[in-house]
CSV table of C-alpha atoms in Angstrom, one decimal:
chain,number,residue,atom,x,y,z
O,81,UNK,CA,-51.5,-26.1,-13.3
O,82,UNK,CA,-49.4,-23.2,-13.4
O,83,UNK,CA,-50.2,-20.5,-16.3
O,84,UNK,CA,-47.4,-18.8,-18.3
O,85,UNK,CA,-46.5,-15.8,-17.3
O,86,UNK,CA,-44.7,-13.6,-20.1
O,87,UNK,CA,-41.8,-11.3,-19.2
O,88,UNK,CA,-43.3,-7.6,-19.6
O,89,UNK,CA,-40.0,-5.8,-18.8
O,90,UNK,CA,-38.9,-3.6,-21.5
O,91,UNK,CA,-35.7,-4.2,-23.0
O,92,UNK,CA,-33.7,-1.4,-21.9
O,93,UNK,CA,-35.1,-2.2,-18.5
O,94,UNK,CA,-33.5,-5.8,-18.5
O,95,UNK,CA,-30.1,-6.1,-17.0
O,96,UNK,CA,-27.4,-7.0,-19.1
O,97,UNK,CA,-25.2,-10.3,-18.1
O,98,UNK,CA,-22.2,-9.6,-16.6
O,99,UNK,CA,-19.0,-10.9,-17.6
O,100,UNK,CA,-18.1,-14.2,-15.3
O,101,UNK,CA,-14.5,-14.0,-13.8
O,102,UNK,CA,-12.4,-16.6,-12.1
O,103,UNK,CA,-11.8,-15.3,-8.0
O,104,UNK,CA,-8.2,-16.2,-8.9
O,105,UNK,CA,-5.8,-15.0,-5.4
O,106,UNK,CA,-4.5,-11.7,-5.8
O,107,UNK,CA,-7.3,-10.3,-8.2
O,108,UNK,CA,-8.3,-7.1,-6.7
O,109,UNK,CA,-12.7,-5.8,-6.6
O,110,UNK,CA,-14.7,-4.1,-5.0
O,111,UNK,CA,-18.4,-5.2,-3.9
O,112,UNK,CA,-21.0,-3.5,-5.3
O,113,UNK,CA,-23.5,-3.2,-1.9
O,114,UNK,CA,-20.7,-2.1,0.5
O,115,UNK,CA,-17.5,-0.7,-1.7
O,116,UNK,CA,-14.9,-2.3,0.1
O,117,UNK,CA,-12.0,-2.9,-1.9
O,118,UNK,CA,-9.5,-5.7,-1.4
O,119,UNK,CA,-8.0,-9.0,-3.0
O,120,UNK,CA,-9.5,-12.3,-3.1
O,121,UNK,CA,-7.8,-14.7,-0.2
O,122,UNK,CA,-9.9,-17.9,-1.2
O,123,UNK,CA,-13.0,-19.1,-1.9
O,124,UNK,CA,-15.0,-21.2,-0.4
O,125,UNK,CA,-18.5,-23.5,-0.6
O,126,UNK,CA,-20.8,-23.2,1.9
O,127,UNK,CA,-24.1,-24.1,2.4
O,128,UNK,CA,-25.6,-20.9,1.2
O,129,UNK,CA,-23.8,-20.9,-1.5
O,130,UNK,CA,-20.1,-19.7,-2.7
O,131,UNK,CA,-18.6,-17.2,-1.0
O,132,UNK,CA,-15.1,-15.2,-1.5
O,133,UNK,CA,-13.1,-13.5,1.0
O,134,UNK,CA,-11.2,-10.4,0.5
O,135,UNK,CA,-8.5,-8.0,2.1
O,136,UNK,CA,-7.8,-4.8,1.7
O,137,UNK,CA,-4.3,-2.9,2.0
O,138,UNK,CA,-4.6,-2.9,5.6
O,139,UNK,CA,-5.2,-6.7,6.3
O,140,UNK,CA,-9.1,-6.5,6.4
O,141,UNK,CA,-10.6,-9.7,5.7
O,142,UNK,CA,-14.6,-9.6,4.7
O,143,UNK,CA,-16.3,-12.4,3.4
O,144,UNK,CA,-19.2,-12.0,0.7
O,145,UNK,CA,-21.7,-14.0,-1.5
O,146,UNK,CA,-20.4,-14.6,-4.8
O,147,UNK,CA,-23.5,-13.1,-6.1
O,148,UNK,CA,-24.3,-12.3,-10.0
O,149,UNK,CA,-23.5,-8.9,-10.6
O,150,UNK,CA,-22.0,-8.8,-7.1
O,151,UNK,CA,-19.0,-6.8,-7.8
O,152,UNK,CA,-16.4,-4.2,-9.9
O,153,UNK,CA,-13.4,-4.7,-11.4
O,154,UNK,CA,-11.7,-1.7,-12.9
O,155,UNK,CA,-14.7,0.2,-12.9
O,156,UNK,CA,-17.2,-2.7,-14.2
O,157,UNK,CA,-20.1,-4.9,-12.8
O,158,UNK,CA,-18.7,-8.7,-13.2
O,159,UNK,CA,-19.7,-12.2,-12.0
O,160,UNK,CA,-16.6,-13.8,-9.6
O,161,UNK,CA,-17.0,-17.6,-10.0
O,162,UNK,CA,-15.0,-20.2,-8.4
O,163,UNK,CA,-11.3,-20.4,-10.6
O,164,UNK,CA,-11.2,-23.3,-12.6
O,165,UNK,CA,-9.1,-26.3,-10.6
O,166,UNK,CA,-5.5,-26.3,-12.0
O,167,UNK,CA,-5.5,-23.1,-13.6
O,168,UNK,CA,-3.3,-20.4,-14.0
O,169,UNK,CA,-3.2,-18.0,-11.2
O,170,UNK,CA,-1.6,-14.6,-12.4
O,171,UNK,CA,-0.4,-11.4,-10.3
O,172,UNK,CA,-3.6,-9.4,-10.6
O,173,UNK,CA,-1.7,-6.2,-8.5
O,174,UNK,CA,1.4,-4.4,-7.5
O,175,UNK,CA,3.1,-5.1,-3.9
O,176,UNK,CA,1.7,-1.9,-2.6
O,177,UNK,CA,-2.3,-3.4,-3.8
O,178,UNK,CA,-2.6,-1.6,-6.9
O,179,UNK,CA,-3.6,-3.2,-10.4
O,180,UNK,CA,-0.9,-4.3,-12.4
O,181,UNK,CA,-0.7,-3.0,-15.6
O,182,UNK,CA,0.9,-5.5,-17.8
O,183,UNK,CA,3.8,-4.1,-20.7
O,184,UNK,CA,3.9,-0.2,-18.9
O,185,UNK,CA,7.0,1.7,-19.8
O,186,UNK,CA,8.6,3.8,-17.0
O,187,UNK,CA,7.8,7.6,-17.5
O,188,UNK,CA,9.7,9.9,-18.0
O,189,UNK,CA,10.5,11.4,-14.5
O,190,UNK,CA,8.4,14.2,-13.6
O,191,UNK,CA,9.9,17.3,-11.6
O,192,UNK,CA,8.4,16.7,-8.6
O,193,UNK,CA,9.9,14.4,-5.9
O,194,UNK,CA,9.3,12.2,-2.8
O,195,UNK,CA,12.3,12.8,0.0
O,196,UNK,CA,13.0,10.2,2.7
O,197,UNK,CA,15.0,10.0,5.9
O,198,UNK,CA,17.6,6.9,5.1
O,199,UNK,CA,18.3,4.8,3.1
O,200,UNK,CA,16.4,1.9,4.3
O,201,UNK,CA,13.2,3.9,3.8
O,202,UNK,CA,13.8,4.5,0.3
O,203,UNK,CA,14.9,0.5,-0.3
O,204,UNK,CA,11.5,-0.4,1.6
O,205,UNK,CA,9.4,2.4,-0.5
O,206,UNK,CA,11.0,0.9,-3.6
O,207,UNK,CA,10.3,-2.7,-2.4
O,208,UNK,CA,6.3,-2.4,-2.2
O,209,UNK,CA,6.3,0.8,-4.3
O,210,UNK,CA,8.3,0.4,-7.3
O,211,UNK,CA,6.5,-0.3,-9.9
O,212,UNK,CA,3.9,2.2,-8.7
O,213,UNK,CA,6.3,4.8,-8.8
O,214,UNK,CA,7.5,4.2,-12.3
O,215,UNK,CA,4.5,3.8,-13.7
O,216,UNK,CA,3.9,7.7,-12.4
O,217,UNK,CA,7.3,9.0,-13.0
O,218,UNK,CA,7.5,9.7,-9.2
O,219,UNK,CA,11.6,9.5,-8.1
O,220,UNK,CA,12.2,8.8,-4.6
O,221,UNK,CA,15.6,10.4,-2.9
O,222,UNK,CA,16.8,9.9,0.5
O,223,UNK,CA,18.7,12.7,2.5
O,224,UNK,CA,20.1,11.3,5.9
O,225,UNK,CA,18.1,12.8,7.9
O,226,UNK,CA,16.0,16.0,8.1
O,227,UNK,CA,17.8,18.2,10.1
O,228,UNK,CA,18.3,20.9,7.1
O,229,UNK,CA,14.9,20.4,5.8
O,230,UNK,CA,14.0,24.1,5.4
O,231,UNK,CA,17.0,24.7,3.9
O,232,UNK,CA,16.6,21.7,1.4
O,233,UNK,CA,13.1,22.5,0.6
O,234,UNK,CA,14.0,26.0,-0.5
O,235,UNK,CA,17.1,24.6,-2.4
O,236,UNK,CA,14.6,22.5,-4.1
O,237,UNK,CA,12.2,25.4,-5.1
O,238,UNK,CA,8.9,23.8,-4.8
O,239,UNK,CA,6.1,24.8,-7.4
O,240,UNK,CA,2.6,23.9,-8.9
O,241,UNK,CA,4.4,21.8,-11.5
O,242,UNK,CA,7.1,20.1,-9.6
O,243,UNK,CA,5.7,19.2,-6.0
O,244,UNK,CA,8.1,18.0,-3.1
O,245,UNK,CA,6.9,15.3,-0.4
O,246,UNK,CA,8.9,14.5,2.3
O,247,UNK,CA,8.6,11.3,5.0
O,248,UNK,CA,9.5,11.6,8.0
O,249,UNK,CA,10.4,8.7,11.0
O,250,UNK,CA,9.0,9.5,14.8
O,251,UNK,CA,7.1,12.4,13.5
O,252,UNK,CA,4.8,12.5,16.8
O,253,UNK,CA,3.9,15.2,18.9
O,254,UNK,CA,7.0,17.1,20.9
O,255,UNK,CA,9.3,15.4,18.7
O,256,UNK,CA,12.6,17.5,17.1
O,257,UNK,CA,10.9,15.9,13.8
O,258,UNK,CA,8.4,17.3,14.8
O,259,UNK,CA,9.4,20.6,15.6
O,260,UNK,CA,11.5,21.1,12.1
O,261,UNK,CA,8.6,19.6,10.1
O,262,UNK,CA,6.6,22.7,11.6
O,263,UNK,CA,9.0,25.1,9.8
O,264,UNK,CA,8.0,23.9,6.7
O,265,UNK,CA,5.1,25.8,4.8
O,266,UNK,CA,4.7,26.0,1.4
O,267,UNK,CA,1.9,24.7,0.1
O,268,UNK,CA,3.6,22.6,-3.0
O,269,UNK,CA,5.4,21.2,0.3
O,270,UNK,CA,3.5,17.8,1.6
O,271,UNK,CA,5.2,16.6,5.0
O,272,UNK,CA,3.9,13.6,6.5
O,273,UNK,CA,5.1,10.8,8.7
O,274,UNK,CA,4.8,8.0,11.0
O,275,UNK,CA,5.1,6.8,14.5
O,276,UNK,CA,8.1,4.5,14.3
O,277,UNK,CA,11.4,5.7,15.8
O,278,UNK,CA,12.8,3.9,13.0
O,279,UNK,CA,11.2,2.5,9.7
O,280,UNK,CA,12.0,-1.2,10.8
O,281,UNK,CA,9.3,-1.0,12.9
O,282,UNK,CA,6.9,0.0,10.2
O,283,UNK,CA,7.4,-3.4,9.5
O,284,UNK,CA,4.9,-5.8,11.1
O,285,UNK,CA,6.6,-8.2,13.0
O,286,UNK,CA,5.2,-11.3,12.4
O,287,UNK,CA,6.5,-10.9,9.0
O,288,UNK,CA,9.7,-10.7,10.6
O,289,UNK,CA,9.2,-13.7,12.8
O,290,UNK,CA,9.4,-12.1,15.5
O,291,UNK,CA,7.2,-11.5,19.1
O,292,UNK,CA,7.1,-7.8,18.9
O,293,UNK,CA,10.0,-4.6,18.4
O,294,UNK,CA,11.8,-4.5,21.7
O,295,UNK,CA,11.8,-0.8,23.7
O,296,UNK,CA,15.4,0.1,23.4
O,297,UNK,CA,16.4,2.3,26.6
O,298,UNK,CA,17.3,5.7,25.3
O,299,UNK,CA,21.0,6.8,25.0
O,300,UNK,CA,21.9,3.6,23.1
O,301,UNK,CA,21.5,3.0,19.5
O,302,UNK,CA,18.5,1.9,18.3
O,303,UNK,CA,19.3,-0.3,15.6
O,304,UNK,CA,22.0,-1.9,17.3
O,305,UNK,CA,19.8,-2.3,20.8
O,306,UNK,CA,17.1,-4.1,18.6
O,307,UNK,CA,19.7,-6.4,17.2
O,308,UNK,CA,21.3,-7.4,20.8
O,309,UNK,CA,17.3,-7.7,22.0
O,310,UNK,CA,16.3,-9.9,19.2
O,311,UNK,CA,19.7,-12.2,19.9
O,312,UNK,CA,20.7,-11.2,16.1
O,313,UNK,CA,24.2,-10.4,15.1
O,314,UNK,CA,25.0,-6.8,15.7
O,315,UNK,CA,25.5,-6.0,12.0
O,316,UNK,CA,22.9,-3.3,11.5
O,317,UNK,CA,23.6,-4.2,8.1
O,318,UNK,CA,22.9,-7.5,7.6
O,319,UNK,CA,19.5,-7.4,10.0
O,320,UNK,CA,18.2,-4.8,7.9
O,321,UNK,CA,18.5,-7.0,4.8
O,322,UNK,CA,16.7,-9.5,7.0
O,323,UNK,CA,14.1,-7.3,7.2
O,324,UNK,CA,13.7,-6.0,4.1
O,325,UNK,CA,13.5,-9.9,2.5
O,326,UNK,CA,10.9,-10.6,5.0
O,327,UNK,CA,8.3,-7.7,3.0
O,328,UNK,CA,7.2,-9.0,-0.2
O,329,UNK,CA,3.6,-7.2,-0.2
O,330,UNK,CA,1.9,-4.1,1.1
O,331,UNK,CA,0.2,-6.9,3.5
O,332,UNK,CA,3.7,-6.5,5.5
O,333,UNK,CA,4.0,-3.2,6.6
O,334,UNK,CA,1.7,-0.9,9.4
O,335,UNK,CA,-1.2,1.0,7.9
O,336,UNK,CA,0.6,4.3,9.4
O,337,UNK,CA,3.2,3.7,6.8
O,338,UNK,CA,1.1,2.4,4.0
O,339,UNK,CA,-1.3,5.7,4.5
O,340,UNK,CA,1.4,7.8,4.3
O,341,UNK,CA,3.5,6.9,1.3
O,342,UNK,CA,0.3,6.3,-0.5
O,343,UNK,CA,-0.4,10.0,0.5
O,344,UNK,CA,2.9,11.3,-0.9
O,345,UNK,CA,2.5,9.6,-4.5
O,346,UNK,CA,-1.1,11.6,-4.9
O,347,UNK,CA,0.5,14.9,-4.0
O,348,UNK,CA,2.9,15.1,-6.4
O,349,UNK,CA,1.4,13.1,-9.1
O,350,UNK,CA,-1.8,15.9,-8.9
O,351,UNK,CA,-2.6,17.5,-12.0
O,352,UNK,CA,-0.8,21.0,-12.5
């Protein structure tokens, strides 16, 4: 027969219960071991016991143990369990992965700025972005193309308190992006960019439905060449609102785009 065996731990020693919360989809945590980040996908029984899988913002899934004290949310050590059947699953997170925060109020723009190519950047940036941006005060302008960028980056008089970032499309080595990103210097200046010839292709293309971007041969318009490819109506217009209702989550886009913009909102929301 078994003896008792009293618990000798002290009591500051003993760990305190952590708060149990439902793996509802969308509800963005970190595990404790490893750190990765992500949103839960599902959960599932198993024969070890419950698991939960996550993604991150680049469309990583990892599945872990749904162990006590196994993970953070907003900076504390909780408990996921398995959601309750039937109930309510709420928007834990922005499009662009970041936690919601319910009832914020816009502020007040601050005097720094994100510049992009086009139009169709800036709608995309707003579409995963927007309520990101508001939160931080961060206004996004587009300028039809960077040709004059030196010129508009001194027009716009850069300093520690009102920081300028600029995206750039195609901005790859031996490019003319390339070439005029280069004259820019200032160090209140953050220019970045991605691969794409065109921001449509930051878009992945399953979400689009779609095999793959088609090579357009140079000399003819992109926009319209990937329109005539793709058997769509040549109305640049139209296909880009096709696009653009085909991205309802940072989980659409390329991680060379997401890296990027996600870079430009910590430059010029720094700290003076």
């Amino acid at each position: 027969m078994r003896s008792y065996q009293p618990d000798l731990t002290p009591p500051w020693k003993k760990s305190a219960p952590a708060p149990e919360v439902p793996a509802e989809p969308d509800l963005v945590v970190e595990e404790a071991v490893t750190g990765f980040c992500g949103a839960v996908i599902r959960c599932e029984k198993t024969a070890e016991g419950p698991t939960v899988t996550l993604e991150d913002r680049f469309g990583k899934h990892r599945v872990f143990p749904m162990a006590p004290r196994g993970f953070l949310l907003e900076g504390r050590v909780v408990t996921l369990v398995r959601p309750s059947a039937g109930g309510p699953v709420r928007p834990a997170r922005t499009a662009s992965g970041s936690v919601a925060v319910p009832g914020a109020r816009a502020r007040v723009a601050r005097a720094g700025r994100i510049y992009v190519e086009g139009r169709h950047d800036a709608e995309l940036v707003e579409r995963v972005w927007g309520d990101d941006l508001r939160v931080e005060g961060v206004v996004v302008e587009y300028l039809e193309g960077i040709d004059d960028l030196p010129a508009i980056v001194r027009e716009f008089a850069p300093a520690p308190g009102a920081r300028l970032g600029v995206l750039v499309d195609h901005l790859v080595p031996g490019s003319k992006e390339s070439r005029i990103a280069a004259q820019v210097s200032d160090g209140d200046v953050l220019v970045v960019g991605h691969p794409y010839i065109d921001v449509w292709e930051a878009v992945k293309p399953a979400s689009v439905g779609i095999a793959g971007w088609p090579v357009v041969p140079r000399g003819q318009d992109w926009k319209t060449g990937v329109c005539r490819a793709l058997g769509w109506p040549e109305n640049t217009g139209a296909a880009w609102q096709r696009i653009l209702s085909s991205v309802r989550s940072y989980r659409d886009l390329q991680p060379e785009l997401l890296g990027r913009v996600e870079e430009l909102i910590d430059f010029v929301t720094l700290p003076d």
